[in-house]
Amino acid sequence: MRITNNMLINNMMGFINGNLSRMNKYQTQLATGKKISVPSDDPIIAAKALKLRTDVAEVEQFKRNSNDANSWMNVTESSMGMVVDVLQRARELAVQAANGTMTIDDRDKVRKEVEQLKDQIIHISNATYAGRYVFSGYTTDSPLMNADGTYKVSVASNETAIIKSGLIDLAKAPIDNTASNLSFQICLDGTNYRNIALPQKNYDGTANDINSMAYDIQTAINAYPELENIKVKNDGGRLEFSLKNTIDPNGNRLKMYIKKGSPEDLLDSIKLKTDPVTNITVSKSENINYQIGISDNLNVNVLGTQLFGTGTKNDMGDFMVAMNRFIDTLTRPDTNTFIAGHNISASASNPLVLTDNNQFNIKVDGMAAYTTITIPDPGGYTYDGTPGKTLNDLVSGIQTAIDGDPSLVAAKVTVKNEDGKLVFSANEGRKLTLMEGPANNDALSALKIYTKLDRTITSQSGTEGISAALTDIDHLRDRVMSIRSDIGARTNRIDLTLNRLENDTVNFTQLMSENEDADMAETIMNLKNEENVYKASLEGGARIIQPSLMDFIR
């Protein structure tokens, strides 16, 4: 093969450029400290680098989540510590009040301090972390309790089963069931569903509004004895199904199961979402979970209805009921037994409406069965403070109904209005028991007379009330301590997780460095070698390209 001068020159230039390119590669590694500058330099290293960078970023996010979760739980644990302190002080005061030598004035001083302790509990229940209310479940933008100790929001927990529909606007989207048979199914065991059919009405937001729908659904549910504890109400335009007593007679925890009806379903019309496969929705706790690892979620919150007692919006948990009963009992003598409600209003600006809530049951010890008391209707079952519709008129009507039963009269059962509170009392030595009416006609909740889980409340004398307060406080303190220990266990787990994540950060960073970072000593040596090769190639080229006549002409 004939070798020309151009071939020698082209080959020489190609080799020199190749040497220069390799020298540039090592200069770039030395300048950046990285083995590659673009993925094409080494696709395997580039792919591994992307994976390791993703792992490191993931670990950093888990660390941020863990630190946030730790801060949330620290606020929660601190709040529960304050609750324990309040209960301890309340117990000390109850022991003092149980001293038979205390005068009425002494007990009144105790009462004033217990009232302050109650207000402190309400303040603690509305504790926040980073602007979020820690005990309010998913409704972190709303405090848990109102100023009177009732719940401001409904919080679903194991102790309070709740299922809510979507927002219903019957004025814009009426539900006309006059020619249909809309229904759904409900049960408490996931197996034995009961069909709940909506009456054939046109729910257009006028005569038949969402309150009417809630009442009609409640009436249909009440037809089944095993569902009697389920309550349905209108919560700001949403239908709320709730079960406050989630323990069955065998001690098992209950849940609510709601399933689409057939052939015509109501749930879609009221915007109640179900599983797309099973067509079922199940009540569940409003646990806030933080992801602190791959497939590792940690529940960080304590639910208000778990700590302060079961209940829904405008109800009062047993914690605040116990505090209020303690306060009330400090002002009561032992000459009779009593049941005191909480402040209610009957004014033009805040009327007391007892529509569909005008019945409760009452009996004294020795009576075989309860007597049902129906509150008289002053006109629309609304007490607004006008003549004939005051709280005193309400009390008078209830007293008249009580006086119709000889057994209640013999026990000297009376009801009085004490500064906006209804107070029932019976003769000394007689026990008076009130029980809620049907779920679709319960006056006690409307009158703010809160009952126990068995839907009853029993009267007590002053001394009995103080003794009961000691028992209640011990029970509440045990509950808080149990929940607090669980928070402590979760906090310990967070600490262990943070230690692991710190180790993961070091390990992944080291792997990333081993994969990406250039060996400086090796790079410098390679660069020097390439510099020598490049210089040698330049010297060789100078010998290959000899001066020509044109060089001298220039």
Coordinates of C-alpha atoms in Angstrom, one line a residue:
M1 CA 0.0 0.0 0.0
R2 CA 1.3 3.4 -0.9
I3 CA 1.7 5.8 2.1
T4 CA 1.3 9.4 1.2
N5 CA 2.3 12.5 3.2
N6 CA -1.3 13.4 3.8
M7 CA -2.0 10.0 5.4
L8 CA 1.0 10.5 7.8
I9 CA -0.2 14.0 8.7
N10 CA -3.9 12.9 9.2
N11 CA -2.9 9.9 11.4
M12 CA -0.6 12.1 13.4
M13 CA -3.3 14.7 14.0
G14 CA -5.7 12.0 15.1
F15 CA -3.3 10.5 17.6
I16 CA -2.4 13.9 19.0
N17 CA -6.1 14.8 19.4
G18 CA -6.8 11.5 21.1
N19 CA -3.9 12.1 23.5
L20 CA -5.2 15.6 24.2
S21 CA -8.8 14.3 24.8
R22 CA -7.5 11.8 27.4
M23 CA -5.5 14.5 29.1
N24 CA -8.6 16.7 29.1
K25 CA -10.5 13.8 30.7
Y26 CA -8.1 13.5 33.7
Q27 CA -7.9 17.3 34.0
T28 CA -11.7 17.4 34.3
Q29 CA -11.7 14.6 36.9
L30 CA -9.0 16.5 38.9
A31 CA -11.0 19.8 38.7
T32 CA -14.4 18.3 39.6
G33 CA -13.3 15.4 41.8
K34 CA -15.8 13.1 40.0
K35 CA -15.1 10.1 37.8
I36 CA -17.6 11.2 35.1
S37 CA -19.0 14.5 34.0
V38 CA -21.7 13.2 31.6
P39 CA -23.6 9.9 31.7
S40 CA -21.9 8.8 28.4
D41 CA -18.6 8.7 30.2
D42 CA -19.7 5.6 32.1
P43 CA -23.4 4.7 31.9
I44 CA -23.0 2.1 34.7
I45 CA -21.5 4.5 37.1
A46 CA -24.1 7.2 36.1
A47 CA -27.1 4.8 36.7
K48 CA -25.7 3.7 40.1
A49 CA -25.1 7.4 41.0
L50 CA -28.7 8.3 40.3
K51 CA -29.9 5.4 42.5
L52 CA -27.6 6.3 45.4
R53 CA -28.5 10.0 45.2
T54 CA -32.2 9.0 45.3
D55 CA -31.5 6.8 48.3
V56 CA -29.7 9.6 50.1
A57 CA -32.5 12.1 49.4
E58 CA -35.1 9.5 50.6
V59 CA -33.2 9.0 53.9
E60 CA -33.0 12.8 54.4
Q61 CA -36.8 13.0 53.9
F62 CA -37.3 10.2 56.4
K63 CA -35.1 12.1 58.9
R64 CA -37.2 15.2 58.4
N65 CA -40.4 13.2 58.9
S66 CA -39.0 11.6 62.0
N67 CA -37.9 14.9 63.5
D68 CA -41.3 16.4 62.8
A69 CA -43.1 13.3 64.3
N70 CA -40.8 13.5 67.3
S71 CA -41.7 17.2 67.9
W72 CA -45.4 16.4 67.5
M73 CA -45.2 13.6 70.1
N74 CA -43.2 15.7 72.5
V75 CA -45.9 18.3 72.5
T76 CA -48.5 15.6 73.0
E77 CA -46.5 13.9 75.8
S78 CA -46.0 17.3 77.5
S79 CA -49.7 18.1 77.3
M80 CA -50.6 14.7 78.9
G81 CA -48.1 15.3 81.6
M82 CA -49.9 18.5 82.4
V83 CA -53.2 16.6 82.4
V84 CA -51.8 14.2 85.0
D85 CA -50.7 17.1 87.1
V86 CA -54.2 18.6 87.0
L87 CA -55.7 15.3 88.0
Q88 CA -53.3 14.9 90.8
R89 CA -54.2 18.3 92.2
A90 CA -58.0 17.6 91.7
R91 CA -57.5 14.4 93.7
E92 CA -55.8 16.3 96.5
L93 CA -58.8 18.7 96.6
A94 CA -61.3 15.8 96.5
V95 CA -59.5 14.3 99.5
Q96 CA -59.7 17.6 101.3
A97 CA -63.4 18.0 100.4
A98 CA -64.2 14.6 101.8
N99 CA -63.1 15.8 105.2
G100 CA -66.3 16.1 107.2
T101 CA -65.1 19.1 109.2
M102 CA -65.1 21.4 106.1
T103 CA -67.6 24.2 106.1
I104 CA -69.7 25.3 103.1
D105 CA -67.3 28.2 102.6
D106 CA -64.3 25.8 102.6
R107 CA -66.0 23.7 100.0
D108 CA -66.8 26.7 97.9
K109 CA -63.1 27.6 97.9
V110 CA -62.3 24.1 96.7
R111 CA -65.0 24.4 94.0
K112 CA -63.4 27.6 92.6
E113 CA -60.0 25.9 92.3
V114 CA -61.5 22.9 90.6
E115 CA -63.3 25.2 88.1
Q116 CA -59.8 26.6 87.3
L117 CA -58.5 23.1 86.9
K118 CA -61.4 22.3 84.5
D119 CA -60.5 25.4 82.4
Q120 CA -56.9 24.3 82.3
I121 CA -57.9 20.9 81.0
I122 CA -59.9 22.6 78.2
H123 CA -56.9 24.7 77.4
I124 CA -54.6 21.6 77.3
S125 CA -57.1 19.8 75.0
N126 CA -56.6 22.5 72.4
A127 CA -52.8 22.3 72.4
T128 CA -51.1 22.9 69.1
Y129 CA -47.9 22.0 67.3
A130 CA -46.9 24.3 64.4
G131 CA -50.4 25.7 64.2
R132 CA -52.1 22.3 64.2
Y133 CA -54.3 21.1 67.0
V134 CA -52.8 17.8 68.2
F135 CA -55.9 16.2 69.7
S136 CA -58.4 17.0 66.9
G137 CA -57.7 14.1 64.6
Y138 CA -57.8 15.0 60.9
T139 CA -59.4 18.4 61.7
T140 CA -56.1 19.9 62.7
D141 CA -57.3 23.4 61.9
S142 CA -60.0 23.4 64.6
P143 CA -59.7 23.1 68.4
L144 CA -61.0 20.0 70.1
M145 CA -63.2 21.6 72.7
N146 CA -65.5 24.6 73.1
A147 CA -65.2 26.8 76.2
D148 CA -67.8 24.8 78.0
G149 CA -65.9 21.5 77.6
T150 CA -68.1 20.1 74.8
Y151 CA -66.5 18.8 71.6
K152 CA -66.1 21.4 68.9
V153 CA -65.4 18.6 66.3
S154 CA -66.2 15.0 65.9
V155 CA -63.1 12.9 66.1
A156 CA -63.3 9.2 65.1
S157 CA -61.3 6.8 67.2
N158 CA -61.5 3.2 68.4
E159 CA -63.8 4.6 71.2
T160 CA -66.0 6.6 68.9
A161 CA -66.9 5.1 65.5
I162 CA -67.8 7.8 62.9
I163 CA -68.6 7.8 59.2
K164 CA -69.4 11.1 57.4
S165 CA -71.0 11.8 54.1
G166 CA -69.8 14.5 51.7
L167 CA -71.2 18.0 51.8
I168 CA -74.9 17.9 50.8
D169 CA -76.6 20.8 49.2
L170 CA -80.3 19.8 48.7
A171 CA -81.2 23.2 47.3
K172 CA -78.8 22.7 44.3
A173 CA -79.1 18.9 44.1
P174 CA -82.3 17.7 45.6
I175 CA -82.8 14.0 46.3
D176 CA -86.2 13.1 45.0
N177 CA -87.2 9.7 46.3
T178 CA -91.0 10.0 45.6
A179 CA -90.8 7.5 42.7
S180 CA -87.7 5.7 43.8
N181 CA -86.5 3.3 46.5
L182 CA -83.1 4.7 47.6
S183 CA -81.5 2.7 50.3
F184 CA -78.2 1.5 51.9
Q185 CA -77.1 -1.2 54.3
I186 CA -75.5 -1.0 57.7
C187 CA -74.2 -3.3 60.4
L188 CA -71.7 -3.6 63.2
D189 CA -70.1 -6.9 62.5
G190 CA -69.4 -6.8 58.8
T191 CA -71.8 -9.6 58.1
N192 CA -75.4 -9.2 59.1
Y193 CA -76.3 -6.1 57.1
R194 CA -79.7 -4.4 57.7
N195 CA -81.3 -2.6 54.8
I196 CA -82.2 1.1 55.5
A197 CA -84.7 2.5 53.1
L198 CA -85.3 6.3 52.7
P199 CA -89.0 7.3 52.8
Q200 CA -90.5 8.3 49.6
K201 CA -90.1 12.0 49.9
N202 CA -88.6 14.8 47.9
Y203 CA -85.7 16.2 49.9
D204 CA -85.3 19.6 48.3
G205 CA -84.0 21.6 51.2
T206 CA -87.3 23.2 52.1
A207 CA -89.9 21.2 54.0
N208 CA -87.7 18.1 53.8
D209 CA -84.2 19.3 54.5
I210 CA -81.0 17.5 55.6
N211 CA -82.3 17.4 59.3
S212 CA -85.4 15.6 58.1
M213 CA -83.3 13.1 56.2
A214 CA -81.2 12.5 59.2
Y215 CA -84.3 11.9 61.3
D216 CA -85.9 9.6 58.7
I217 CA -82.7 7.5 58.5
Q218 CA -82.4 7.4 62.3
T219 CA -86.0 6.2 62.5
A220 CA -85.3 3.4 60.0
I221 CA -82.1 2.4 61.9
N222 CA -84.0 2.3 65.2
A223 CA -86.2 -0.5 63.9
Y224 CA -83.2 -2.9 64.5
P225 CA -82.4 -3.4 68.2
E226 CA -78.7 -4.2 67.6
L227 CA -78.3 -0.8 65.9
E228 CA -80.0 1.3 68.6
N229 CA -76.7 3.0 69.7
I230 CA -76.0 4.4 66.2
K231 CA -76.9 8.0 65.9
V232 CA -77.4 10.0 62.7
K233 CA -77.3 13.8 62.6
N234 CA -76.6 16.8 60.4
D235 CA -73.1 18.1 61.0
G236 CA -72.8 21.3 59.0
G237 CA -74.4 19.9 55.9
R238 CA -73.0 16.4 56.2
L239 CA -74.7 13.3 57.5
E240 CA -72.8 11.9 60.4
F241 CA -73.2 8.3 61.5
S242 CA -71.8 7.7 65.0
L243 CA -71.5 5.0 67.6
K244 CA -70.3 6.2 71.0
N245 CA -70.3 2.8 72.7
T246 CA -68.0 0.6 70.6
I247 CA -67.8 -2.3 73.1
D248 CA -70.3 -5.1 72.8
P249 CA -71.5 -7.2 75.8
N250 CA -68.6 -9.7 75.2
G251 CA -66.0 -7.0 75.4
N252 CA -65.3 -6.9 71.6
R253 CA -64.6 -3.7 69.8
L254 CA -67.3 -2.7 67.3
K255 CA -67.0 -0.9 64.0
M256 CA -69.6 0.5 61.6
Y257 CA -70.0 -0.9 58.1
I258 CA -72.0 0.9 55.5
K259 CA -72.7 -0.7 52.1
K260 CA -74.3 0.5 49.0
G261 CA -78.0 -0.3 48.6
S262 CA -79.5 -2.3 45.8
P263 CA -81.1 -1.9 43.3
E264 CA -81.2 1.9 44.0
D265 CA -78.4 3.3 46.1
L266 CA -78.6 6.3 48.4
L267 CA -74.9 6.6 49.3
D268 CA -73.9 8.2 45.9
S269 CA -76.6 10.8 46.3
I270 CA -75.3 11.8 49.8
K271 CA -71.7 11.7 48.6
L272 CA -70.7 9.0 51.0
K273 CA -67.6 7.3 49.5
T274 CA -67.2 3.5 49.5
D275 CA -64.5 1.1 48.4
P276 CA -64.9 0.8 44.6
V277 CA -64.5 -3.0 44.7
T278 CA -66.5 -4.0 47.8
N279 CA -68.9 -1.0 47.8
I280 CA -68.4 -0.8 51.6
T281 CA -67.0 1.9 53.9
V282 CA -65.8 1.1 57.4
S283 CA -65.4 3.4 60.4
K284 CA -61.7 4.0 61.3
S285 CA -59.7 6.1 63.6
E286 CA -58.3 9.5 62.5
N287 CA -54.7 8.4 63.0
I288 CA -52.1 10.8 61.5
N289 CA -49.2 8.7 60.2
Y290 CA -45.7 9.8 59.3
Q291 CA -43.6 7.7 56.9
I292 CA -40.3 7.2 58.7
G293 CA -38.9 4.4 56.5
I294 CA -39.7 2.3 53.5
S295 CA -43.1 0.7 54.3
D296 CA -42.7 2.0 57.8
N297 CA -45.5 4.4 59.0
L298 CA -45.8 5.7 62.6
N299 CA -48.9 7.0 64.2
V300 CA -48.0 10.3 66.0
N301 CA -51.3 11.6 67.4
V302 CA -53.5 10.9 70.3
L303 CA -57.2 11.3 69.5
G304 CA -59.3 13.6 71.7
T305 CA -62.1 11.1 72.1
Q306 CA -59.6 8.5 73.2
L307 CA -58.1 10.7 75.9
F308 CA -61.1 12.8 77.1
G309 CA -63.9 10.3 76.5
T310 CA -66.2 9.1 73.7
G311 CA -68.5 11.6 72.0
T312 CA -69.2 13.6 68.9
K313 CA -69.6 17.3 68.1
N314 CA -71.5 19.1 70.9
D315 CA -71.2 16.1 73.2
M316 CA -69.2 16.0 76.3
G317 CA -66.7 13.2 77.1
D318 CA -66.7 11.5 80.4
F319 CA -63.5 13.4 81.5
M320 CA -65.3 16.7 81.5
V321 CA -68.5 15.2 82.8
A322 CA -66.6 13.9 85.8
M323 CA -65.0 17.3 86.4
N324 CA -68.4 19.1 86.2
R325 CA -70.0 16.6 88.5
F326 CA -67.2 17.1 91.0
I327 CA -67.7 20.9 90.8
D328 CA -71.5 20.5 91.2
T329 CA -71.2 18.1 94.1
L330 CA -69.2 20.6 96.2
T331 CA -72.2 22.9 96.5
R332 CA -74.7 20.1 97.3
P333 CA -75.9 19.0 100.8
D334 CA -76.6 15.5 101.8
T335 CA -80.3 16.1 102.4
N336 CA -81.2 14.9 98.9
T337 CA -79.6 13.4 95.8
F338 CA -79.3 15.3 92.6
I339 CA -78.5 15.3 88.9
A340 CA -77.2 18.6 87.4
G341 CA -77.1 19.5 83.8
H342 CA -75.0 22.1 82.1
N343 CA -75.9 25.6 81.0
I344 CA -78.5 25.9 78.3
S345 CA -80.0 29.0 76.7
A346 CA -83.6 29.8 75.8
S347 CA -83.5 33.3 74.2
A348 CA -84.4 34.9 70.9
S349 CA -80.8 35.0 69.8
N350 CA -80.1 31.4 71.0
P351 CA -83.4 29.5 71.2
L352 CA -83.6 26.0 72.7
V353 CA -85.2 23.8 69.9
L354 CA -86.6 20.5 71.0
T355 CA -88.1 19.3 67.8
D356 CA -87.7 15.6 67.7
N357 CA -85.9 15.8 71.0
N358 CA -88.7 16.0 73.6
Q359 CA -88.6 12.7 75.5
F360 CA -86.5 11.1 78.2
N361 CA -87.0 8.3 80.8
I362 CA -86.9 8.6 84.5
K363 CA -87.3 6.3 87.5
V364 CA -86.4 6.1 91.2
D365 CA -85.1 3.0 93.0
G366 CA -87.9 0.6 93.7
M367 CA -89.7 1.3 90.4
A368 CA -89.9 -1.7 88.1
A369 CA -89.7 0.3 84.9
Y370 CA -88.9 3.8 83.6
T371 CA -91.5 6.4 83.1
T372 CA -91.3 8.3 79.9
I373 CA -91.4 12.1 80.2
T374 CA -92.6 14.1 77.2
I375 CA -91.8 17.8 77.3
P376 CA -94.8 19.9 76.5
D377 CA -94.9 21.8 73.2
P378 CA -95.1 25.5 73.7
G379 CA -95.3 26.0 69.9
G380 CA -92.9 24.4 67.5
Y381 CA -91.0 22.9 70.4
T382 CA -89.0 26.1 70.6
Y383 CA -88.2 27.9 73.8
D384 CA -87.0 31.4 72.9
G385 CA -87.5 33.4 76.1
T386 CA -90.9 34.9 75.1
P387 CA -93.8 34.4 77.5
G388 CA -94.7 30.8 77.9
K389 CA -91.4 29.8 76.3
T390 CA -88.8 30.4 79.0
L391 CA -86.6 28.0 80.8
N392 CA -88.9 28.3 83.8
D393 CA -91.8 27.3 81.6
L394 CA -89.8 24.3 80.3
V395 CA -89.1 23.3 83.9
S396 CA -92.7 23.7 84.9
G397 CA -93.8 21.4 82.1
I398 CA -91.3 18.7 83.0
Q399 CA -92.3 19.0 86.7
T400 CA -96.0 18.6 85.7
A401 CA -95.1 15.4 83.8
I402 CA -93.1 14.1 86.7
D403 CA -96.0 14.8 89.1
G404 CA -98.2 12.5 87.0
D405 CA -96.3 9.5 88.4
P406 CA -97.1 8.6 92.0
S407 CA -93.8 6.8 92.6
L408 CA -91.9 9.9 91.5
V409 CA -94.1 12.1 93.7
A410 CA -93.5 9.8 96.7
A411 CA -89.7 10.2 96.2
K412 CA -90.2 14.0 96.0
V413 CA -88.6 14.2 92.6
T414 CA -88.3 17.8 91.5
V415 CA -86.6 19.7 88.7
K416 CA -85.4 23.3 89.0
N417 CA -83.7 25.9 86.9
E418 CA -80.5 27.0 88.6
D419 CA -79.0 29.8 86.6
G420 CA -79.5 28.1 83.3
K421 CA -78.9 24.5 84.5
L422 CA -81.6 21.9 85.0
V423 CA -81.2 20.2 88.3
F424 CA -83.2 17.1 89.2
S425 CA -83.3 16.0 92.8
A426 CA -84.9 13.2 94.9
N427 CA -85.5 12.8 98.6
E428 CA -82.6 11.8 100.8
G429 CA -81.8 8.1 100.4
R430 CA -83.6 7.7 97.1
K431 CA -81.7 7.2 93.9
L432 CA -83.0 8.9 90.8
T433 CA -82.0 7.7 87.3
L434 CA -82.4 9.4 84.0
M435 CA -82.1 7.5 80.7
E436 CA -81.9 8.9 77.2
G437 CA -84.9 8.6 75.0
P438 CA -84.9 6.9 71.6
A439 CA -82.0 7.9 69.3
N440 CA -84.4 9.9 67.2
N441 CA -86.1 11.6 70.2
D442 CA -83.6 12.2 73.0
A443 CA -84.2 15.3 75.1
L444 CA -81.3 14.8 77.6
S445 CA -78.6 15.6 75.0
A446 CA -80.5 18.7 74.0
L447 CA -80.8 19.7 77.6
K448 CA -77.1 19.1 78.1
I449 CA -77.6 16.3 80.7
Y450 CA -74.8 14.0 79.7
T451 CA -75.0 10.3 80.4
K452 CA -72.6 7.3 80.7
L453 CA -72.1 4.8 77.9
D454 CA -75.1 2.8 79.1
R455 CA -77.2 6.0 78.3
T456 CA -78.1 6.6 82.0
I457 CA -77.1 8.9 84.8
T458 CA -77.9 8.4 88.5
S459 CA -78.3 11.0 91.3
Q460 CA -75.9 11.3 94.2
S461 CA -75.7 13.3 97.4
G462 CA -72.9 15.8 98.1
T463 CA -70.8 13.2 100.1
E464 CA -71.4 10.5 97.5
G465 CA -70.4 12.9 94.8
I466 CA -67.1 13.6 96.4
S467 CA -66.4 9.9 96.8
A468 CA -67.4 9.2 93.2
A469 CA -65.1 12.1 92.1
L470 CA -62.1 10.3 93.8
T471 CA -63.0 7.1 91.9
D472 CA -63.5 9.0 88.6
I473 CA -60.2 10.9 89.0
D474 CA -58.3 7.7 89.6
H475 CA -59.9 6.1 86.6
L476 CA -59.1 9.1 84.4
R477 CA -55.5 9.3 85.6
D478 CA -55.0 5.6 84.9
R479 CA -56.3 6.2 81.3
V480 CA -54.0 9.1 80.7
M481 CA -51.0 7.3 82.1
S482 CA -51.7 4.3 79.8
I483 CA -51.9 6.5 76.8
R484 CA -48.9 8.5 77.9
S485 CA -46.8 5.3 78.2
D486 CA -47.8 4.4 74.6
I487 CA -46.6 7.8 73.4
G488 CA -43.4 7.2 75.3
A489 CA -42.9 3.9 73.5
R490 CA -43.5 5.5 70.1
T491 CA -41.0 8.3 71.0
N492 CA -38.4 5.7 71.9
R493 CA -39.1 4.1 68.5
I494 CA -38.5 7.4 66.8
D495 CA -35.2 7.8 68.6
L496 CA -34.1 4.4 67.4
T497 CA -35.3 5.2 63.9
L498 CA -33.3 8.5 63.9
N499 CA -30.1 6.6 64.9
R500 CA -30.7 4.2 62.1
L501 CA -31.3 6.9 59.6
E502 CA -28.1 8.7 60.6
N503 CA -26.2 5.5 60.0
D504 CA -28.0 5.1 56.6
T505 CA -27.0 8.6 55.7
V506 CA -23.3 7.8 56.4
N507 CA -23.4 4.5 54.6
F508 CA -25.2 5.7 51.5
T509 CA -23.0 8.8 51.3
Q510 CA -19.9 6.6 51.5
L511 CA -21.2 4.4 48.8
M512 CA -22.0 7.4 46.6
S513 CA -18.5 8.7 47.2
E514 CA -16.9 5.4 46.2
N515 CA -19.0 5.2 43.1
E516 CA -18.6 8.8 41.9
D517 CA -15.5 10.4 43.4
A518 CA -12.2 10.2 41.6
D519 CA -9.0 8.9 43.3
M520 CA -6.9 12.0 43.4
A521 CA -3.5 10.3 43.5
E522 CA -4.4 8.0 40.6
T523 CA -5.9 10.9 38.6
I524 CA -2.8 13.0 39.0
M525 CA -0.6 10.1 38.0
N526 CA -2.7 9.4 35.0
L527 CA -2.7 13.1 34.0
K528 CA 1.1 13.2 34.2
N529 CA 1.3 10.1 32.0
E530 CA -1.0 11.6 29.5
E531 CA 1.0 14.9 29.5
N532 CA 4.1 13.0 28.7
V533 CA 2.4 11.0 26.0
Y534 CA 1.0 14.3 24.5
K535 CA 4.4 16.0 24.6
A536 CA 6.0 12.9 23.0
S537 CA 3.4 12.9 20.2
L538 CA 4.0 16.6 19.5
E539 CA 7.8 15.9 19.2
G540 CA 7.1 12.9 16.9
G541 CA 4.8 15.1 14.8
A542 CA 7.5 17.7 14.4
R543 CA 9.8 15.1 12.9
I544 CA 7.1 13.7 10.6
I545 CA 6.0 17.1 9.2
Q546 CA 9.3 18.4 7.6
P547 CA 9.6 22.0 6.4
S548 CA 8.6 22.5 2.8
L549 CA 9.2 25.2 0.2
M550 CA 6.0 26.9 1.2
D551 CA 7.3 27.4 4.7
F552 CA 10.2 29.3 3.3
I553 CA 8.0 31.3 0.9
R554 CA 5.8 32.5 3.9

